[in-house]
Amino acid sequence: MAEVFSLHLLLSSTNQRASPPSYKSLNSAKTYSKSTASVPASRKGRFSVLKKTQKLNLEVSPHRAVSAVRLMRIELGGAFADLLNEKGKGSGDNEMGYVERTLGFRTRDLEDRDLRLITDIVGGTIRWRRYLDHLISSLCHDKSFSSMEPLLLQILRIGFYEIVKLDMPPYAVVDENVRLAKVALRPGAGNMVNAILRKLVLLKEQNSLPLPKLEGDDRTQARALATLYSHPVWMVRRWTKYLGKDEAIKLMEWNNTDPSFSLRANAGKGISRADLEEKLNSLKVPYELSLHLDDFVRMKTGLQIVIQAGLLKDGLCAVQDESAGLIVSVVDPQPGEKIMDCCAAPGGKTLYMASRLCGQGMIAAIDVNKGRLRIVKETAKLHQVDSVVTTICADLRVFPETNTETYDKVLLDAPCSGLGVLSKRADLRWNRKAEDMEELKKLQDELFDAASLLVKPGGVLIYSTCSIDPEENEDRVAAFLLRHPEFNIESVEKYVPSDFVTSQGFYSSFPVKHSLDGSFAARLVRS
């Protein structure tokens, strides 16, 4: 996965991200942690499927075989869903290599249609996992579900998702998934898949799927909503508390939709948005102009085409959500300024800020992860902004003890829950736990205090997250100001459209309201 991870950082280094994996105080709350915690031990030990005689099997649906293996890699192997869905599109042979090593056979080569289906099925199956598992467990004995081997479970999840959410021809879905189970496992597994999927088809046709009713006390309703909209119960209860039930439902519906992506034209390389439009038009990729940022376009489909055409690899543009771009607007980098970007990797905001310096000034990107910083440096060179970017490998919490420099502006894009980016990070909802929040808040406070020491008198400290949770956002700023009366809030109204400005003068994007990732930023001036 190291190669895939590096490719991800290179091509989508401007994506929003939640907490980096390298802060030791986040051991129980890693954004990129392996998702085996939720998998019964009886399944973990059965990840390795018995190898069969390696051969070409033209009868097995290739997109289903690849999807099943991908889902196992994500759930049991610690792979990242967003990397697979974005970067695996152009590597059909690599995908089939994973199938051959895991299942012992290859299918026919993947076509473009197969690759699109894999993206839809993998992302959708992860998003709807709780919902699908409820249906599967309802149609077989609970004991059978709890002890089900991983590959069989993934095949059933795929079949259920295709029938219930994609509305594919039901009996074709049954036949294809039965064949996969028989070839990849054994005839008896195929018979089980056949019986369960046919029962599902019948219940769907009768409009009698065994779904929970939204009734009872708050706890019971939260569990029902968690199943119906496929989110952890603790998230449902948290959002219901802060947003109300109706808004919580709208947020979960947003998280379950296929994400859109934004591209930023790389001004550092002299590429304007008009130039990017010309490239996209020549590739016949549909897009819309950003309503908020002059360098950005938004696209719902076609990222695979952009990747294959080399636009990202050549540094002509970068994948970056507009919400991240608006945080850079809050920073308002100006030529000649000295800026510190804390917790900088994978470097999306670093690169965007660097492009706005127009070759004058300096951005110091500090991060605790040496490998990810190396990618930041390489990508800065690719984007031709390396003349203003330096990297520092250090833990921000202890860095000020030996550092004497101060900066005009300091951006702390803090490790967070990532609750604002669940549409793009389909797997993140299952990797987060309620108890992570307290540990994250403690880390955020520590980093906040450390970052403040790097701001020169009269300088600006910007605190930002990709979370929509007030305890990570407004509450952290309020707690910081109590500890640091030398800082005062400066409203962001001069830097972002008024629709993103809160009553307290903070920047906030909300997925349902703005059709962007959720994010937050506060601009604080040191007296």
XYZ file of C-alpha atoms in Angstrom:
527
model
C 0.000 0.000 0.000
C 2.980 2.369 0.327
C 3.054 2.895 -3.427
C -0.683 3.525 -3.581
C -0.464 5.908 -0.614
C 2.332 7.898 -2.249
C 0.340 8.137 -5.470
C -2.639 9.379 -3.508
C -0.583 12.099 -1.839
C 0.927 13.131 -5.147
C -2.309 13.309 -7.101
C -4.730 14.504 -4.428
C -2.470 16.238 -1.957
C -4.985 19.060 -1.740
C -7.814 16.937 -0.363
C -9.274 17.776 3.027
C -8.037 15.384 5.641
C -8.787 14.467 9.188
C -6.184 13.611 11.793
C -2.758 12.417 10.605
C -1.853 8.882 11.612
C 1.377 9.750 13.332
C 0.390 11.622 16.498
C 0.884 9.050 19.227
C -1.861 10.534 21.381
C -4.344 9.493 18.727
C -3.754 5.774 18.991
C -7.424 5.093 19.622
C -8.686 7.705 17.185
C -6.677 7.438 14.001
C -8.432 8.664 10.894
C -6.425 6.235 8.789
C -6.532 3.366 11.269
C -7.229 -0.161 10.219
C -10.903 -0.901 10.474
C -10.517 -4.322 12.007
C -11.766 -3.127 15.362
C -15.359 -3.659 14.299
C -14.717 -7.086 12.782
C -15.317 -10.156 14.955
C -12.168 -12.054 15.788
C -13.636 -15.151 14.165
C -13.539 -13.335 10.832
C -10.089 -11.781 11.159
C -8.338 -15.101 11.204
C -10.135 -16.200 8.074
C -9.052 -13.318 5.836
C -6.703 -15.496 3.813
C -8.810 -17.351 1.280
C -7.460 -20.759 0.293
C -5.553 -20.381 -2.937
C -6.945 -22.281 -5.881
C -5.139 -23.324 -9.017
C -4.381 -20.064 -10.754
C -6.434 -19.837 -13.923
C -8.516 -17.531 -16.073
C -12.221 -17.696 -15.245
C -14.337 -15.948 -17.856
C -17.619 -16.832 -16.142
C -17.085 -14.682 -13.054
C -18.144 -11.034 -13.217
C -14.871 -9.056 -13.033
C -16.303 -5.973 -11.337
C -17.840 -8.103 -8.580
C -14.644 -10.065 -8.001
C -12.597 -6.868 -7.766
C -15.217 -5.189 -5.562
C -15.272 -8.123 -3.130
C -11.475 -8.178 -2.829
C -11.313 -4.394 -2.423
C -13.906 -4.475 0.336
C -11.921 -7.140 2.170
C -8.749 -5.076 1.843
C -10.522 -2.042 3.267
C -12.253 -3.785 6.163
C -9.600 -6.290 7.143
C -6.401 -5.068 5.551
C -6.494 -1.414 6.535
C -6.656 -0.076 2.974
C -8.210 3.354 2.434
C -11.502 3.533 0.582
C -10.849 6.936 -0.984
C -7.467 5.844 -2.367
C -8.924 2.743 -3.922
C -11.924 4.475 -5.404
C -9.960 7.370 -6.886
C -6.667 5.837 -7.821
C -7.604 2.285 -8.715
C -9.645 3.436 -11.682
C -6.774 3.528 -14.122
C -5.047 0.357 -12.928
C -7.219 -2.528 -14.033
C -4.324 -4.960 -14.278
C -3.217 -4.132 -10.733
C -6.749 -4.723 -9.510
C -6.885 -8.098 -11.209
C -3.531 -8.894 -9.653
C -5.098 -8.441 -6.210
C -7.931 -10.771 -7.247
C -5.497 -13.407 -8.451
C -3.376 -13.260 -5.295
C -6.442 -13.377 -3.027
C -8.791 -15.734 -4.848
C -6.370 -17.707 -7.000
C -7.851 -16.869 -10.396
C -8.233 -14.010 -12.841
C -11.330 -12.915 -14.719
C -11.507 -11.116 -18.046
C -9.804 -7.725 -18.236
C -11.600 -4.764 -16.697
C -13.294 -2.321 -19.043
C -14.173 1.315 -18.325
C -17.725 0.318 -17.432
C -16.397 -2.235 -14.941
C -14.167 0.381 -13.324
C -17.095 2.782 -12.881
C -19.199 0.003 -11.365
C -16.414 -0.929 -8.965
C -16.219 2.665 -7.754
C -19.996 2.821 -7.283
C -20.255 -0.555 -5.586
C -17.289 -0.207 -3.240
C -18.201 3.306 -2.127
C -21.900 2.530 -1.845
C -21.421 -0.754 -0.011
C -19.201 0.948 2.568
C -21.640 3.820 3.057
C -24.628 1.523 3.457
C -22.837 -1.169 5.477
C -24.963 -0.925 8.620
C -28.165 -0.926 6.571
C -27.024 -3.872 4.457
C -25.831 -5.868 7.465
C -29.197 -5.347 9.147
C -30.947 -6.848 6.110
C -28.466 -9.705 5.805
C -28.718 -10.632 9.485
C -32.528 -10.426 9.266
C -32.587 -12.937 6.413
C -30.233 -15.453 7.987
C -29.670 -16.647 11.537
C -27.825 -14.138 13.741
C -25.274 -16.809 14.596
C -24.625 -17.426 10.916
C -24.096 -13.706 10.330
C -21.738 -13.178 13.275
C -19.495 -16.064 12.216
C -19.701 -15.494 8.460
C -16.366 -15.605 6.642
C -15.238 -12.250 5.218
C -15.428 -13.039 1.504
C -18.911 -14.517 1.785
C -20.092 -11.462 3.718
C -18.676 -9.086 1.111
C -20.348 -11.010 -1.712
C -23.677 -10.761 0.106
C -23.194 -7.058 0.788
C -22.493 -6.478 -2.900
C -25.569 -8.426 -3.931
C -27.808 -6.662 -1.429
C -26.486 -3.252 -2.464
C -26.964 -3.966 -6.171
C -30.541 -5.136 -5.618
C -31.736 -2.638 -3.029
C -29.800 0.543 -3.869
C -28.688 0.228 -7.497
C -31.890 -1.429 -8.741
C -29.939 -3.765 -11.006
C -31.872 -6.624 -12.667
C -32.356 -8.823 -9.578
C -31.973 -12.284 -11.005
C -28.865 -11.327 -12.973
C -27.420 -10.061 -9.679
C -28.330 -13.343 -7.988
C -26.788 -15.493 -10.715
C -23.550 -13.483 -10.898
C -22.947 -13.383 -7.143
C -23.819 -17.069 -6.767
C -21.243 -17.896 -9.426
C -18.608 -15.788 -7.662
C -19.302 -17.508 -4.330
C -19.100 -20.968 -5.859
C -15.836 -20.315 -7.705
C -14.123 -18.221 -5.033
C -15.327 -20.312 -2.070
C -17.282 -23.537 -2.636
C -20.617 -24.770 -4.017
C -22.287 -24.650 -0.602
C -21.469 -20.942 -0.257
C -23.059 -20.341 -3.639
C -26.200 -22.153 -2.530
C -26.392 -19.971 0.577
C -25.970 -16.766 -1.472
C -28.658 -18.008 -3.858
C -31.196 -18.637 -1.085
C -30.589 -15.353 0.750
C -30.557 -13.127 -2.340
C -33.706 -14.730 -3.751
C -35.445 -14.132 -0.437
C -34.338 -10.484 -0.607
C -35.699 -10.123 -4.146
C -39.071 -11.468 -3.040
C -39.284 -9.148 -0.031
C -38.300 -6.141 -2.152
C -40.942 -6.971 -4.752
C -43.500 -7.214 -1.946
C -42.254 -3.902 -0.483
C -41.724 -5.653 2.852
C -38.019 -5.296 3.635
C -37.424 -5.955 7.357
C -36.484 -2.418 8.389
C -36.828 -0.857 11.858
C -39.667 1.564 12.547
C -38.977 5.085 13.719
C -40.774 4.916 17.050
C -40.152 4.639 20.779
C -37.896 6.760 22.991
C -34.937 8.825 21.794
C -32.466 5.965 22.140
C -34.672 3.575 20.178
C -35.251 6.155 17.464
C -31.515 6.860 17.243
C -30.819 3.159 16.679
C -33.512 3.019 13.993
C -32.138 6.125 12.246
C -28.624 4.693 12.455
C -29.812 1.600 10.584
C -32.048 3.371 8.073
C -29.355 5.906 7.139
C -26.352 3.680 7.872
C -24.364 5.702 10.415
C -23.024 4.844 13.875
C -25.562 5.397 16.648
C -23.281 7.829 18.480
C -23.104 10.106 15.434
C -26.877 10.072 15.076
C -27.350 11.010 18.733
C -24.711 13.732 18.515
C -26.201 15.331 15.407
C -29.736 15.051 16.715
C -28.566 16.902 19.843
C -26.880 19.734 17.951
C -28.972 19.948 14.766
C -32.350 18.381 15.523
C -33.690 15.205 13.964
C -34.725 16.649 10.589
C -31.362 18.323 9.940
C -29.516 15.229 11.144
C -31.418 13.163 8.583
C -30.555 15.633 5.807
C -26.898 15.450 6.790
C -26.906 11.642 6.694
C -28.622 11.710 3.305
C -25.853 14.026 2.055
C -23.180 11.695 3.410
C -24.761 8.805 1.517
C -24.722 10.527 -1.874
C -21.929 10.091 -4.396
C -19.427 12.881 -3.733
C -18.563 15.648 -6.144
C -14.970 16.804 -6.570
C -13.361 20.161 -7.189
C -10.237 20.910 -9.178
C -7.995 23.887 -8.526
C -6.068 25.338 -11.440
C -2.407 25.586 -10.482
C -1.567 29.281 -10.686
C 1.932 28.472 -9.436
C 2.571 26.848 -12.801
C 0.848 29.638 -14.689
C -2.354 27.673 -15.261
C -5.516 29.791 -15.096
C -9.037 28.485 -14.627
C -9.661 29.325 -18.293
C -6.735 27.049 -19.200
C -8.187 24.287 -17.039
C -11.601 24.746 -18.652
C -10.004 24.353 -22.075
C -8.376 21.083 -20.972
C -11.638 19.736 -19.521
C -13.583 20.727 -22.629
C -11.098 18.894 -24.834
C -11.544 15.805 -22.623
C -15.354 16.254 -22.719
C -15.501 16.203 -18.928
C -18.588 18.019 -17.556
C -17.923 20.645 -14.894
C -19.307 23.794 -13.265
C -17.450 26.923 -12.253
C -17.049 27.464 -8.534
C -19.392 30.109 -7.181
C -16.885 31.070 -4.501
C -13.301 30.759 -5.790
C -11.802 31.982 -9.055
C -9.314 29.098 -9.419
C -11.797 26.228 -8.899
C -14.185 24.114 -10.956
C -16.563 21.478 -9.640
C -17.253 18.111 -11.244
C -19.538 15.212 -10.418
C -18.065 12.695 -12.865
C -14.952 12.382 -14.977
C -12.181 12.316 -12.371
C -10.941 9.060 -13.895
C -10.556 10.793 -17.262
C -8.675 13.689 -15.660
C -6.295 11.272 -13.936
C -5.697 9.218 -17.075
C -5.054 12.378 -19.112
C -2.226 13.285 -16.723
C -3.561 16.659 -15.577
C -2.802 15.860 -11.942
C 0.451 14.049 -12.614
C 1.713 16.999 -14.656
C 0.800 19.443 -11.886
C -1.665 21.429 -14.013
C -4.330 21.176 -11.338
C -5.022 19.555 -8.000
C -8.012 17.868 -6.392
C -9.110 20.189 -3.595
C -12.518 20.826 -2.115
C -13.711 24.416 -2.208
C -14.133 24.321 1.560
C -10.354 23.870 1.864
C -9.801 26.675 -0.610
C -11.998 28.969 1.465
C -9.859 28.255 4.530
C -6.874 29.528 2.518
C -8.980 32.602 1.746
C -9.353 33.099 5.510
C -5.559 32.956 5.827
C -5.299 35.495 2.985
C -1.620 34.846 2.134
C 0.082 37.900 0.648
C 3.355 38.112 -1.324
C 6.296 38.687 0.978
C 4.715 37.161 4.076
C 6.319 34.505 6.254
C 3.718 31.802 6.983
C 3.799 28.638 9.079
C 1.498 25.772 8.068
C 1.170 23.456 11.075
C 0.246 19.772 10.645
C 0.747 20.526 6.959
C 0.833 17.095 5.280
C -0.478 16.085 2.811
C 0.050 19.720 1.862
C -3.040 20.843 -0.033
C -3.375 24.171 1.723
C 0.414 24.608 1.716
C 0.500 24.422 -2.077
C -2.488 26.701 -2.553
C -1.045 29.308 -0.198
C 2.319 29.039 -1.954
C 0.711 29.688 -5.340
C -0.800 32.894 -3.942
C 2.572 34.232 -2.782
C 3.593 34.740 -6.432
C 7.178 33.684 -5.687
C 7.662 36.207 -2.867
C 7.706 35.166 0.779
C 8.008 31.816 2.513
C 5.824 29.007 3.805
C 7.250 26.625 6.395
C 5.317 23.350 6.352
C 5.723 21.455 9.626
C 4.514 17.913 10.223
C 5.524 15.000 12.417
C 5.490 12.520 9.510
C 8.747 12.588 7.568
C 7.480 10.452 4.682
C 4.436 12.601 4.058
C 6.540 15.751 4.244
C 8.782 14.344 1.525
C 5.712 14.043 -0.701
C 4.793 17.651 0.110
C 8.249 18.734 -1.010
C 8.085 16.685 -4.206
C 4.615 17.985 -5.046
C 5.704 21.571 -4.383
C 8.426 21.054 -6.982
C 5.908 19.550 -9.405
C 3.629 22.564 -8.914
C 6.634 24.920 -9.307
C 6.153 26.575 -5.911
C 9.134 24.917 -4.199
C 11.048 28.203 -4.119
C 8.728 29.457 -1.354
C 8.101 26.167 0.492
C 10.350 24.665 3.159
C 9.534 21.590 5.230
C 10.204 20.915 8.910
C 9.817 17.460 10.413
C 8.876 17.955 14.064
C 6.117 17.498 16.599
C 4.457 20.891 16.815
C 3.808 20.434 20.520
C 7.536 20.591 21.349
C 8.808 22.564 18.344
C 8.487 26.024 20.010
C 10.852 24.908 22.793
C 13.824 25.124 20.416
C 12.469 27.461 17.719
C 12.994 31.208 18.010
C 11.368 32.362 14.773
C 7.914 33.895 14.650
C 5.644 34.282 11.644
C 3.251 36.782 10.117
C 0.574 34.108 9.895
C 0.251 30.642 11.368
C -2.298 28.146 10.062
C -3.191 25.252 12.343
C -5.313 22.864 10.311
C -5.847 20.634 13.309
C -6.247 16.860 13.393
C -9.979 16.294 13.832
C -12.818 13.800 13.591
C -13.381 14.518 9.902
C -17.140 14.637 10.449
C -17.426 17.213 7.678
C -15.984 14.975 4.951
C -17.992 11.755 5.374
C -19.376 11.982 1.842
C -15.870 11.593 0.403
C -14.452 9.413 3.202
C -17.010 6.624 3.058
C -15.091 4.412 5.489
C -14.382 7.104 8.076
C -17.758 6.816 9.788
C -16.958 3.227 10.767
C -13.429 4.035 11.999
C -14.468 6.801 14.364
C -15.734 6.169 17.906
C -17.456 8.476 20.366
C -14.557 8.194 22.794
C -12.201 9.522 20.100
C -13.709 12.974 20.508
C -12.292 13.626 23.982
C -8.821 12.541 22.937
C -8.996 14.696 19.829
C -10.071 17.768 21.802
C -7.109 17.316 24.138
C -4.722 17.094 21.182
C -6.326 20.115 19.496
C -5.821 22.206 22.636
C -2.176 21.179 22.895
C -1.491 22.011 19.244
C -3.440 25.270 19.519
C -1.277 26.413 22.442
C 1.932 25.454 20.635
C 0.935 27.178 17.394
C 0.177 30.398 19.260
C 3.836 30.667 20.313
C 4.877 30.947 16.662
C 2.798 34.069 15.952
C 4.620 37.397 16.038
C 3.014 40.415 17.774
C 0.317 41.742 15.476
C 0.375 38.462 13.569
C -2.555 36.170 12.789
C -3.331 32.644 13.991
C -5.875 30.657 11.968
C -7.408 27.555 13.548
C -9.252 25.252 11.153
C -10.757 21.767 10.941
C -12.681 19.625 8.479
C -15.288 18.978 11.167
C -18.799 20.321 11.716
C -18.764 19.519 15.428
C -18.946 22.598 17.701
C -16.864 20.876 20.386
C -13.941 20.717 17.943
C -14.577 24.179 16.533
C -16.237 27.029 18.472
C -15.640 25.364 21.838
C -11.930 24.943 21.173
C -11.571 28.591 20.179
C -13.449 29.728 23.289
C -11.259 27.577 25.526
C -8.115 28.874 23.802
C -9.101 32.524 24.296
C -9.585 31.910 28.013
C -6.011 30.612 28.188
C -4.620 33.277 25.829
C -6.181 36.702 26.361
C -3.475 38.198 24.140
C -5.458 36.940 21.117
C -8.674 38.439 19.783
C -11.169 37.248 17.178
C -11.049 38.995 13.820
C -14.160 38.434 11.716
C -13.612 36.555 8.457
C -16.232 38.683 6.673
C -13.574 40.416 4.557
C -12.177 37.129 3.275
C -15.093 34.789 2.408
C -18.678 35.241 1.119
C -21.154 36.315 3.793
C -23.038 33.023 3.568
C -20.054 31.324 5.235
C -19.673 33.807 8.119
C -21.143 32.837 11.500
C -22.586 35.230 14.069
C -19.274 35.006 15.959
C -17.252 35.978 12.910
C -15.960 32.479 12.130
C -15.879 30.721 8.761
C -18.109 27.650 8.535
C -19.199 25.501 5.598
C -21.965 22.955 6.089
C -22.532 20.131 3.579
C -26.330 20.396 3.298
C -26.400 24.197 3.186
C -23.428 24.840 0.893
C -23.037 21.543 -1.037
C -19.390 21.463 0.080
C -17.403 19.506 2.624
C -17.959 20.687 6.175
C -15.154 22.844 7.561
C -14.410 25.591 10.063
C -11.868 28.369 10.556
C -11.285 31.118 13.105
C -8.999 34.083 12.510
C -7.279 35.313 15.694
C -4.987 38.354 15.929
C -2.204 38.599 18.480
C -2.161 41.956 20.245
